[in-house]
């Protein structure tokens, strides 16, 4: 369905079988059910003609937060009760059930963009004769990762990326829906079935200082510590005077400053780092102590402590930007992904060519009834200005040429 030049496609795999797959509140943690078969075994059905509203959110609140489940809310016109789970006369009966796969795409000017891939968590039918509708509440792979507690034999010396791969292997997530950096070398990895998959991944990320997220196509993505800093080039440049930047909020807050950190390798000695200039300017602000089994040496622990301080010793200006789709902005709004770098110039307040990383993406549009323009919101973190790598001075992974 076309809305202001954007054609949306919403598809649900109503007939996708969950037999043998892990099911929340059904499968046992130590059972034989696995997550598998998606998307190869899923027969997707187009529901776009009945779609009235799309609301999509993926990402985290800031560059210190953990990634949260991506979510989608899809409102469907349901005059005949086609999407009512208890309507046995529906052509979809008896397949209107949770955990069916859903994917949402947008096409504009000859290009197709993946906006969301996940699963139905709930199906709410509202049988109002004046406004009959069914609402689908959805979440991405994080919905599975938070529930599954894998058992993984010790891998021995490995990498962060290989450990995340082992987690995804254990739950049966398809290899075609993965993009994993190697990341750091770590001494070992295993799981005893007492910790959820997402907790295991977050523990690995705490040591690595990388990012794990699910992109718009459903690809489980691990970016190593330096991935977002590898290039100083922006994926998009937005100028408020020329584009439809309808809202711009930024702040400079002491809560973004941390000038002392301690990292301890399991079995090793605590390694601490501080920045005297920052402490003199803002007072001592401890990031907190981190103890992890995923470091090989105390030298690596010290490098991580130094890197934490280096990245957060100065105040930063996180920002929130709101856009309306237009010819000049639509490709950028649809194409941009989490962790990418963008440059913003906001002429009214004097923000000039400032570089940011995208931490969260929100899309909202009315699809039915003639539709509306796409509204997109980004939560952004400022790209820190850190100097170049200096041999015998800069810790491992600390330095890069910043904005």
XYZ file of C-alpha atoms in Angstrom:
403
model
C 0.000 0.000 0.000
C 1.446 3.352 -1.051
C 1.547 6.191 1.466
C 2.989 9.518 0.312
C 5.212 7.748 -2.216
C 6.280 4.979 0.167
C 4.859 1.519 -0.493
C 4.639 -0.645 2.617
C 4.438 -4.418 2.741
C 3.371 -6.243 5.908
C 3.491 -10.044 5.857
C 2.672 -12.651 8.504
C 3.577 -16.349 8.354
C 0.223 -17.570 9.649
C 0.888 -21.115 8.462
C 4.431 -21.379 9.807
C 4.600 -24.517 11.947
C 6.089 -24.321 15.438
C 6.243 -28.090 15.854
C 9.595 -28.917 17.396
C 10.385 -25.245 17.968
C 10.929 -23.584 21.329
C 7.677 -22.027 22.555
C 7.407 -19.616 25.448
C 5.350 -21.101 28.329
C 5.187 -24.434 26.489
C 8.683 -25.798 25.911
C 10.905 -26.733 28.823
C 14.356 -25.217 29.173
C 15.989 -28.656 29.174
C 13.739 -30.073 26.467
C 14.465 -30.888 22.848
C 12.566 -27.990 21.259
C 14.739 -25.458 19.426
C 14.219 -22.225 17.565
C 14.553 -23.205 13.932
C 12.869 -23.223 10.579
C 12.598 -19.460 10.281
C 12.268 -18.098 7.730
C 12.686 -21.020 5.318
C 9.619 -22.930 6.552
C 7.393 -19.874 6.869
C 4.717 -19.184 4.247
C 4.227 -15.442 4.482
C 0.833 -13.922 3.668
C 0.429 -10.277 2.727
C -1.861 -8.362 5.126
C -0.955 -4.900 3.854
C -4.394 -4.109 2.431
C -5.875 -4.331 5.926
C -3.074 -2.413 7.608
C -3.997 0.949 9.128
C -1.134 1.893 11.425
C 2.525 0.920 11.900
C 4.657 1.800 14.927
C 8.214 0.423 15.041
C 10.978 0.843 17.639
C 14.477 -0.656 17.686
C 17.579 0.193 19.719
C 18.484 1.590 23.149
C 18.123 4.837 25.044
C 21.803 5.874 24.984
C 25.339 4.616 24.353
C 25.661 3.243 27.897
C 22.428 1.253 27.842
C 21.878 -2.335 26.811
C 20.010 -3.017 23.596
C 16.328 -3.746 24.112
C 13.940 -5.872 22.102
C 12.789 -4.258 18.881
C 9.013 -3.926 18.854
C 6.258 -3.358 16.312
C 2.594 -2.492 16.692
C 0.438 -3.241 13.643
C -3.238 -2.234 13.521
C -5.350 -4.171 11.016
C -8.828 -3.359 9.753
C -10.909 -6.440 10.634
C -14.461 -5.978 9.419
C -15.160 -9.722 9.061
C -13.125 -10.984 12.015
C -10.475 -12.512 9.779
C -7.766 -11.866 12.386
C -9.910 -12.743 15.422
C -8.191 -15.719 17.109
C -11.526 -17.262 18.190
C -13.291 -16.925 14.834
C -13.345 -20.504 13.529
C -14.930 -19.287 10.270
C -11.887 -17.194 9.408
C -9.874 -18.349 6.410
C -6.832 -18.172 8.700
C -8.281 -20.383 11.439
C -6.752 -22.113 13.393
C -3.466 -20.328 12.661
C -4.122 -16.925 14.238
C -1.713 -17.540 17.101
C 1.269 -15.870 18.782
C 4.870 -16.435 17.692
C 4.086 -16.348 13.979
C 6.827 -14.574 12.056
C 6.144 -11.071 10.738
C 8.171 -8.867 8.409
C 7.664 -5.257 7.388
C 9.264 -3.569 4.383
C 9.055 -0.237 2.597
C 9.721 0.565 -1.040
C 10.600 4.047 -2.265
C 11.967 5.324 -5.547
C 12.924 1.845 -6.780
C 14.640 0.694 -3.573
C 13.311 -1.693 -0.920
C 14.105 -1.235 2.776
C 13.702 -3.780 5.584
C 12.089 -2.149 8.609
C 11.270 -5.034 10.964
C 11.444 -8.810 11.297
C 10.105 -10.526 14.383
C 7.264 -12.500 15.925
C 3.713 -11.907 17.116
C 3.553 -11.677 20.903
C -0.133 -10.881 21.218
C -3.212 -10.586 18.999
C -5.934 -8.292 20.324
C -9.259 -8.297 18.479
C -11.608 -5.350 19.010
C -15.061 -6.266 17.664
C -16.492 -2.762 17.665
C -19.116 -2.502 14.886
C -18.058 1.098 14.276
C -14.325 0.458 14.286
C -13.472 -3.247 14.087
C -9.751 -3.849 14.249
C -7.116 -6.284 15.394
C -3.830 -5.143 16.885
C -0.652 -7.215 16.570
C 2.039 -6.593 19.169
C 5.397 -7.927 17.984
C 9.014 -8.281 19.082
C 12.230 -9.313 17.356
C 14.691 -12.117 18.232
C 15.261 -10.575 21.683
C 11.878 -12.064 22.663
C 13.431 -15.510 22.218
C 16.837 -14.671 23.652
C 15.337 -13.460 26.929
C 13.558 -16.793 27.418
C 16.017 -19.431 26.282
C 18.682 -20.625 28.754
C 21.221 -22.553 26.678
C 23.652 -25.265 27.675
C 26.950 -24.959 25.798
C 30.060 -27.042 26.389
C 33.316 -25.183 26.992
C 34.725 -23.843 23.729
C 38.252 -23.228 24.999
C 40.150 -20.267 23.622
C 37.772 -18.484 21.245
C 36.421 -15.036 20.295
C 33.453 -12.925 21.346
C 31.869 -13.430 17.924
C 32.324 -17.210 18.088
C 30.750 -17.291 21.560
C 27.704 -15.368 20.303
C 27.560 -17.744 17.330
C 27.471 -20.698 19.750
C 24.496 -19.127 21.541
C 22.631 -18.585 18.268
C 23.524 -22.127 17.159
C 22.079 -23.553 20.355
C 18.739 -21.843 19.872
C 18.696 -22.698 16.155
C 18.722 -19.165 14.736
C 19.393 -19.417 10.966
C 22.893 -18.665 9.724
C 21.364 -16.525 6.972
C 20.126 -14.130 9.658
C 23.489 -13.403 11.279
C 26.290 -10.894 10.825
C 28.927 -11.370 13.509
C 32.294 -9.669 13.874
C 35.111 -11.766 15.322
C 35.664 -9.408 18.224
C 38.262 -10.036 20.915
C 40.069 -13.230 21.755
C 38.653 -14.636 25.024
C 40.019 -17.492 27.147
C 36.872 -19.655 27.133
C 33.100 -19.672 26.888
C 30.426 -22.040 28.158
C 26.852 -21.968 29.453
C 25.280 -24.232 32.093
C 21.590 -23.632 31.395
C 21.057 -21.219 34.299
C 21.466 -17.946 32.376
C 19.360 -16.575 29.537
C 20.839 -16.121 26.083
C 20.519 -12.357 26.249
C 22.249 -12.221 29.650
C 25.125 -14.306 28.259
C 25.473 -11.969 25.293
C 25.390 -8.890 27.532
C 28.167 -10.367 29.684
C 30.297 -10.839 26.572
C 29.537 -7.291 25.440
C 30.512 -5.860 28.826
C 34.046 -7.168 28.332
C 34.218 -6.504 24.587
C 32.482 -3.095 24.726
C 30.769 -3.991 21.455
C 27.127 -3.851 20.385
C 24.591 -6.573 19.591
C 21.295 -5.765 17.868
C 18.705 -7.118 15.429
C 18.556 -5.110 12.215
C 15.471 -4.341 10.156
C 15.795 -7.589 8.190
C 15.995 -9.683 11.360
C 19.759 -10.173 11.096
C 21.381 -10.761 14.488
C 24.305 -8.347 14.333
C 27.399 -8.158 16.528
C 29.656 -5.158 15.958
C 33.013 -5.309 17.711
C 34.327 -2.561 19.948
C 35.811 -0.408 17.205
C 33.291 -1.094 14.418
C 31.385 2.168 14.729
C 34.647 4.128 14.829
C 36.247 2.379 11.842
C 35.215 5.141 9.461
C 34.796 8.857 10.024
C 32.381 9.111 7.091
C 28.686 9.720 7.800
C 26.012 7.508 6.274
C 23.701 10.522 6.025
C 23.973 14.283 6.329
C 20.817 16.091 7.434
C 20.437 19.870 7.367
C 17.458 21.300 9.200
C 17.055 24.216 6.822
C 16.816 21.980 3.755
C 15.184 18.825 5.132
C 12.110 18.097 7.157
C 13.757 18.120 10.586
C 10.692 18.935 12.674
C 12.161 18.503 16.153
C 15.655 18.710 17.619
C 16.414 18.261 21.322
C 19.925 18.082 22.746
C 21.407 18.308 26.212
C 24.738 18.539 27.987
C 24.391 16.537 31.186
C 26.770 15.536 33.975
C 25.184 12.059 33.876
C 27.190 11.392 30.691
C 30.538 11.934 32.481
C 32.594 9.099 33.997
C 36.258 9.680 34.781
C 37.159 6.624 36.872
C 36.703 2.947 36.111
C 37.913 -0.403 37.414
C 38.003 -3.638 35.419
C 39.051 -6.992 36.877
C 39.820 -10.173 35.006
C 38.425 -13.184 36.853
C 41.375 -14.482 38.856
C 43.407 -11.348 38.205
C 44.140 -8.070 39.982
C 41.826 -5.058 39.783
C 42.931 -2.558 37.143
C 41.876 1.068 37.554
C 42.051 4.151 35.366
C 41.234 7.803 36.020
C 41.483 11.125 34.228
C 42.829 13.910 36.427
C 41.672 16.821 34.239
C 38.121 15.492 34.171
C 38.108 14.864 37.931
C 39.346 18.421 38.565
C 36.635 19.831 36.276
C 33.625 17.705 37.273
C 34.552 15.848 40.437
C 35.287 12.143 40.567
C 32.579 10.112 38.855
C 33.022 6.352 38.988
C 31.656 4.233 36.185
C 31.604 1.249 38.524
C 33.566 -1.955 38.841
C 33.456 -4.653 36.176
C 34.602 -8.218 36.763
C 34.643 -10.535 33.766
C 36.007 -13.963 32.783
C 36.313 -12.817 29.153
C 39.743 -11.163 29.359
C 43.070 -12.951 28.916
C 45.413 -10.711 30.919
C 45.488 -7.921 33.465
C 46.900 -5.711 30.705
C 43.678 -6.183 28.762
C 41.685 -5.316 31.878
C 43.673 -2.094 32.275
C 43.109 -1.274 28.599
C 39.340 -1.632 29.046
C 39.370 0.579 32.139
C 41.330 3.239 30.263
C 38.994 3.006 27.289
C 35.914 3.474 29.468
C 37.422 6.632 30.931
C 38.659 7.910 27.567
C 35.218 7.617 25.988
C 33.230 9.108 28.854
C 35.518 11.597 30.665
C 34.032 14.642 28.925
C 30.406 15.836 28.781
C 28.578 14.786 25.645
C 25.422 16.087 24.017
C 23.005 13.240 23.353
C 20.182 14.329 21.093
C 16.767 13.373 19.793
C 15.722 14.217 16.244
C 12.276 14.048 14.674
C 11.744 13.968 10.917
C 8.852 13.929 8.454
C 9.355 12.112 5.175
C 9.966 14.196 2.062
C 11.799 13.704 -1.194
C 14.982 14.981 0.420
C 14.858 12.778 3.534
C 12.878 9.590 2.852
C 15.787 7.443 1.606
C 17.842 8.406 4.677
C 14.987 7.728 7.086
C 14.317 4.292 5.625
C 17.914 3.192 5.048
C 19.649 4.133 8.274
C 20.473 1.403 10.756
C 21.458 1.260 14.412
C 25.098 2.049 15.193
C 25.544 4.092 11.995
C 27.088 7.557 11.952
C 25.138 10.606 10.777
C 25.913 14.310 10.562
C 23.295 16.834 11.700
C 23.149 20.568 11.061
C 20.283 22.291 12.855
C 20.333 25.941 11.848
C 17.841 27.355 14.355
C 19.815 26.407 17.465
C 23.259 26.530 15.929
C 24.137 22.808 15.806
C 26.628 22.764 12.947
C 27.778 19.556 11.216
C 27.762 17.558 14.432
C 28.383 13.810 14.145
C 26.268 11.304 16.030
C 25.702 7.559 16.277
C 22.141 6.269 15.926
C 21.164 4.484 19.152
C 17.426 4.097 18.565
C 15.097 4.241 15.546
C 11.339 4.853 15.720
C 8.953 4.851 12.751
C 5.235 5.759 12.818
C 2.852 6.009 9.877
C -0.843 5.667 9.155
C -1.113 3.287 6.225
C -4.870 3.102 5.639
C -7.381 5.821 4.796
C -5.122 7.682 2.396
C -2.177 7.351 4.738
C 0.143 9.934 6.183
C 3.754 10.912 5.887
C 6.285 8.755 7.685
C 7.435 10.194 10.991
C 10.855 8.987 12.131
C 12.613 9.698 15.422
C 16.276 8.970 16.160
C 17.915 8.884 19.565
C 21.530 9.903 19.025
C 24.786 9.804 20.952
C 27.573 12.248 20.206
C 30.658 10.849 18.490
C 33.429 11.453 21.033
C 36.493 13.330 19.861
C 39.354 10.996 20.800
C 42.887 11.392 19.495
C 44.786 8.960 17.292
C 46.353 5.722 18.477
C 49.796 6.340 20.014
C 52.213 3.430 20.379
C 53.179 2.698 24.014
C 50.663 5.269 25.223
C 47.210 4.369 23.946
C 45.659 1.149 25.261
C 44.449 -1.601 22.972
C 41.358 -0.420 21.090
C 41.412 3.031 22.677
C 42.471 5.469 19.991
C 40.955 6.443 16.672
C 40.658 9.550 14.568
C 37.377 11.047 15.782
C 35.118 13.796 14.582
